[in-house]
Amino acid sequence: MPKKISAKFSVLYSALKSVFKSVAARNVNLPNPVIFSAALCAFLFYSNAVRVRPSPCFSSLIPYQKTVSLGGTVASNPVKTKNGCYRVDFSADSAFSENASSSAHGIVHLLVPSDIVESLFPGRLYTSALSAGGVIFEEGMSLYVFGRMGNAESMTVTSARIKERRKNGFVSRIFEKRARSRLLFRKLMFAWGVSGGFLLALFSGAREYTEISVSEAFRNAGLSHIMALSGMHLSLFGGAAFFLARKLSTRRFADLFSLVCILFFVWFAGLSPSLLRALISSLILSLSSFLRLKRPDGLTLLSLTFLIHVSIFPSHLFEIAFMLSYSSLFGILAFSPFCKRIVSRRIVPPLASSFSASVGAFVSTVPVAFSVFGTLTPIGIIATVFVSPLVSAFLYVGLFGIVLSVLAPFLSIPFGVIISIIYGLVRKTALFFAAFPHF
């Protein structure tokens, strides 16, 4: 190490040492270092005092104006836009012009027509696409995409085809299995009609079969967080797995089985910012339990999760889902206990807890929601109290129905009826609250 750098570290070490000695001598209570670090990092990032490095920009020896094809891997699940196309992140490793080729690097944002992405979806072009060799557009799939690049970061796709699998491509095969599993899951949910489409959105984040009126009702009623893949879905999935395993074996096995099921769910659904937050928190709690350490309190756990999350995916910092996920949970942990002490004298405890959590989440997400969407939906505080339990019941029954339908396909029809009834209640309740004014 150069002498100048080592000297600077020596000075810094001496300064910190003297500060801590002074604090210890005066018996000053320092704030929780994890919470303090997370708050400091959040301030530095969102005040632009520290620049966050975005996803790696696309680079190639071929100018983007002459690029007609890219080879690489799909880096995100397709998200449908308002104009009917799909937005997909693509990790490029090769680029092609009309008469040349080059290696490439970085992320390109693809705009893919719906008939390409949906070519193998049930109820669409499924039968004809099978014979024509349709392409599965899912995260992890290796593809060649053809089209024109509007700039160095985006491409409008006109066609695509499967890229040849690399030798010993174990990871590629795993992602291919995932993509085909998601396609089969779509087929099962399609058989359950609009209720299956809603269940598909809750379990995999795919909203192609969700009723537009229901999606709008959830948004206008301030219930968008319920449809987003988040800790609620992960806790329900992990809780069901733990309950089943605990009936059959020891608690240690149940904890392990629950963790495996949680990892499977995240692998299947994809790493959305809110789901990744829930996964990191679950892993921290599982590790604490395994090592027999004291479980961290809520704010410490959230702060530690935040620090790990931004270390792995710093580009998530400015995504709406990331900001809403962390701010809502912070509000629940910081403000709901105070609110609960006020309302618990007037309403029953279960409703007081749910109402207080809704108030805390609403208060903390107001700055983000208003700056991004320009609207406020205070009715969501009350709507969440009624809709959230219905959605939880819908998820539990749906999960149970999926497992039994796979084991005994003849049970798919009666479970489809039960799920449709619960979905009808969810739909009517969401539409009722969506009729209230929002600002």
Short mmCIF file of N, CA and C in Angstrom, two decimals, residues 331-396:
data_model
loop_
_atom_site.label_atom_id
_atom_site.label_comp_id
_atom_site.label_asym_id
_atom_site.label_seq_id
_atom_site.Cartn_x
_atom_site.Cartn_y
_atom_site.Cartn_z
N GLY A 331 -43.26 2.98 7.61
CA GLY A 331 -44.40 3.62 8.25
C GLY A 331 -45.14 2.69 9.19
N ILE A 332 -45.28 1.42 8.77
CA ILE A 332 -45.95 0.44 9.62
C ILE A 332 -45.19 0.24 10.93
N LEU A 333 -43.86 0.15 10.82
CA LEU A 333 -43.04 -0.10 12.01
C LEU A 333 -42.91 1.14 12.89
N ALA A 334 -42.86 2.32 12.28
CA ALA A 334 -42.58 3.54 13.04
C ALA A 334 -43.83 4.21 13.58
N PHE A 335 -44.92 4.22 12.79
CA PHE A 335 -46.09 5.01 13.16
C PHE A 335 -47.28 4.19 13.66
N SER A 336 -47.40 2.93 13.19
CA SER A 336 -48.60 2.18 13.56
C SER A 336 -48.72 1.90 15.06
N PRO A 337 -47.62 1.68 15.83
CA PRO A 337 -47.80 1.47 17.28
C PRO A 337 -48.45 2.69 17.96
N PHE A 338 -48.03 3.89 17.56
CA PHE A 338 -48.63 5.11 18.13
C PHE A 338 -50.10 5.21 17.77
N CYS A 339 -50.42 4.92 16.50
CA CYS A 339 -51.81 4.99 16.05
C CYS A 339 -52.66 3.93 16.76
N LYS A 340 -52.07 2.76 16.97
CA LYS A 340 -52.82 1.67 17.61
C LYS A 340 -53.21 2.02 19.03
N ARG A 341 -52.32 2.71 19.76
CA ARG A 341 -52.64 3.10 21.13
C ARG A 341 -53.84 4.05 21.18
N ILE A 342 -54.01 4.83 20.10
CA ILE A 342 -55.12 5.79 20.06
C ILE A 342 -56.44 5.10 19.72
N VAL A 343 -56.43 4.22 18.70
CA VAL A 343 -57.68 3.65 18.19
C VAL A 343 -58.10 2.38 18.92
N SER A 344 -57.18 1.75 19.68
CA SER A 344 -57.52 0.48 20.34
C SER A 344 -58.61 0.64 21.39
N ARG A 345 -58.82 1.86 21.87
CA ARG A 345 -59.86 2.08 22.87
C ARG A 345 -61.26 2.14 22.24
N ARG A 346 -61.30 2.32 20.93
CA ARG A 346 -62.59 2.53 20.26
C ARG A 346 -63.02 1.37 19.36
N ILE A 347 -62.05 0.59 18.86
CA ILE A 347 -62.40 -0.55 18.01
C ILE A 347 -61.70 -1.80 18.52
N VAL A 348 -62.18 -2.97 18.07
CA VAL A 348 -61.65 -4.25 18.55
C VAL A 348 -60.19 -4.39 18.12
N PRO A 349 -59.37 -5.13 18.90
CA PRO A 349 -57.92 -5.22 18.63
C PRO A 349 -57.54 -5.67 17.22
N PRO A 350 -58.18 -6.73 16.64
CA PRO A 350 -57.76 -7.12 15.28
C PRO A 350 -57.93 -6.00 14.26
N LEU A 351 -59.07 -5.30 14.33
CA LEU A 351 -59.30 -4.19 13.41
C LEU A 351 -58.37 -3.02 13.72
N ALA A 352 -58.07 -2.83 15.00
CA ALA A 352 -57.16 -1.75 15.38
C ALA A 352 -55.77 -1.96 14.80
N SER A 353 -55.28 -3.19 14.83
CA SER A 353 -53.96 -3.50 14.27
C SER A 353 -53.93 -3.27 12.77
N SER A 354 -54.94 -3.77 12.08
CA SER A 354 -54.99 -3.62 10.62
C SER A 354 -55.14 -2.15 10.22
N PHE A 355 -56.02 -1.43 10.92
CA PHE A 355 -56.24 -0.02 10.61
C PHE A 355 -54.97 0.79 10.88
N SER A 356 -54.31 0.52 12.00
CA SER A 356 -53.09 1.25 12.35
C SER A 356 -51.99 1.01 11.33
N ALA A 357 -51.86 -0.24 10.86
CA ALA A 357 -50.86 -0.54 9.84
C ALA A 357 -51.16 0.21 8.55
N SER A 358 -52.45 0.29 8.18
CA SER A 358 -52.83 1.01 6.97
C SER A 358 -52.51 2.50 7.09
N VAL A 359 -52.78 3.07 8.27
CA VAL A 359 -52.49 4.49 8.49
C VAL A 359 -50.99 4.74 8.38
N GLY A 360 -50.19 3.89 9.04
CA GLY A 360 -48.74 4.06 9.00
C GLY A 360 -48.19 3.96 7.59
N ALA A 361 -48.67 2.98 6.83
CA ALA A 361 -48.21 2.82 5.45
C ALA A 361 -48.61 4.01 4.59
N PHE A 362 -49.84 4.50 4.79
CA PHE A 362 -50.31 5.63 3.98
C PHE A 362 -49.51 6.89 4.26
N VAL A 363 -49.29 7.18 5.53
CA VAL A 363 -48.57 8.41 5.90
C VAL A 363 -47.16 8.41 5.33
N SER A 364 -46.47 7.28 5.40
CA SER A 364 -45.07 7.25 4.96
C SER A 364 -44.92 7.19 3.45
N THR A 365 -45.95 6.73 2.74
CA THR A 365 -45.85 6.64 1.28
C THR A 365 -46.44 7.85 0.56
N VAL A 366 -47.03 8.79 1.29
CA VAL A 366 -47.63 9.97 0.65
C VAL A 366 -46.62 10.73 -0.22
N PRO A 367 -45.40 11.04 0.28
CA PRO A 367 -44.46 11.79 -0.57
C PRO A 367 -44.13 11.06 -1.87
N VAL A 368 -43.90 9.75 -1.78
CA VAL A 368 -43.55 8.98 -2.99
C VAL A 368 -44.74 8.90 -3.94
N ALA A 369 -45.90 8.53 -3.39
CA ALA A 369 -47.08 8.35 -4.24
C ALA A 369 -47.48 9.65 -4.93
N PHE A 370 -47.45 10.75 -4.20
CA PHE A 370 -47.88 12.02 -4.79
C PHE A 370 -46.89 12.52 -5.83
N SER A 371 -45.59 12.34 -5.58
CA SER A 371 -44.58 12.81 -6.53
C SER A 371 -44.57 11.97 -7.80
N VAL A 372 -44.93 10.68 -7.70
CA VAL A 372 -44.90 9.79 -8.86
C VAL A 372 -46.23 9.80 -9.60
N PHE A 373 -47.34 9.62 -8.86
CA PHE A 373 -48.65 9.48 -9.50
C PHE A 373 -49.45 10.77 -9.53
N GLY A 374 -49.11 11.72 -8.65
CA GLY A 374 -49.83 12.98 -8.60
C GLY A 374 -51.20 12.89 -7.97
N THR A 375 -51.53 11.76 -7.34
CA THR A 375 -52.83 11.58 -6.69
C THR A 375 -52.65 10.97 -5.31
N LEU A 376 -53.67 11.16 -4.47
CA LEU A 376 -53.71 10.56 -3.15
C LEU A 376 -55.02 9.79 -3.01
N THR A 377 -54.94 8.62 -2.40
CA THR A 377 -56.13 7.78 -2.21
C THR A 377 -56.26 7.41 -0.74
N PRO A 378 -56.73 8.35 0.10
CA PRO A 378 -56.85 8.06 1.54
C PRO A 378 -57.84 6.95 1.84
N ILE A 379 -58.78 6.66 0.92
CA ILE A 379 -59.73 5.58 1.17
C ILE A 379 -59.02 4.24 1.28
N GLY A 380 -57.78 4.18 0.77
CA GLY A 380 -57.02 2.95 0.87
C GLY A 380 -56.76 2.52 2.30
N ILE A 381 -56.77 3.47 3.24
CA ILE A 381 -56.58 3.13 4.65
C ILE A 381 -57.67 2.18 5.12
N ILE A 382 -58.92 2.50 4.77
CA ILE A 382 -60.05 1.66 5.18
C ILE A 382 -60.19 0.47 4.26
N ALA A 383 -59.95 0.67 2.96
CA ALA A 383 -60.12 -0.42 1.99
C ALA A 383 -59.19 -1.59 2.30
N THR A 384 -57.97 -1.29 2.73
CA THR A 384 -57.01 -2.35 3.03
C THR A 384 -57.50 -3.25 4.15
N VAL A 385 -58.18 -2.66 5.13
CA VAL A 385 -58.69 -3.43 6.27
C VAL A 385 -59.66 -4.51 5.81
N PHE A 386 -60.43 -4.23 4.78
CA PHE A 386 -61.45 -5.18 4.32
C PHE A 386 -60.95 -6.08 3.18
N VAL A 387 -60.16 -5.53 2.28
CA VAL A 387 -59.75 -6.29 1.10
C VAL A 387 -58.59 -7.23 1.41
N SER A 388 -57.67 -6.80 2.26
CA SER A 388 -56.49 -7.63 2.54
C SER A 388 -56.85 -9.01 3.09
N PRO A 389 -57.77 -9.14 4.08
CA PRO A 389 -58.14 -10.49 4.54
C PRO A 389 -58.78 -11.34 3.45
N LEU A 390 -59.58 -10.72 2.58
CA LEU A 390 -60.21 -11.47 1.49
C LEU A 390 -59.16 -11.99 0.51
N VAL A 391 -58.16 -11.16 0.20
CA VAL A 391 -57.09 -11.58 -0.70
C VAL A 391 -56.25 -12.68 -0.06
N SER A 392 -56.01 -12.58 1.25
CA SER A 392 -55.25 -13.63 1.95
C SER A 392 -55.99 -14.96 1.86
N ALA A 393 -57.31 -14.94 2.11
CA ALA A 393 -58.11 -16.16 1.99
C ALA A 393 -58.08 -16.69 0.57
N PHE A 394 -58.16 -15.78 -0.40
CA PHE A 394 -58.11 -16.16 -1.81
C PHE A 394 -56.78 -16.85 -2.15
N LEU A 395 -55.68 -16.32 -1.61
CA LEU A 395 -54.36 -16.90 -1.86
C LEU A 395 -54.23 -18.29 -1.24
N TYR A 396 -54.69 -18.43 0.00
CA TYR A 396 -54.60 -19.73 0.68
C TYR A 396 -55.42 -20.79 -0.06
#
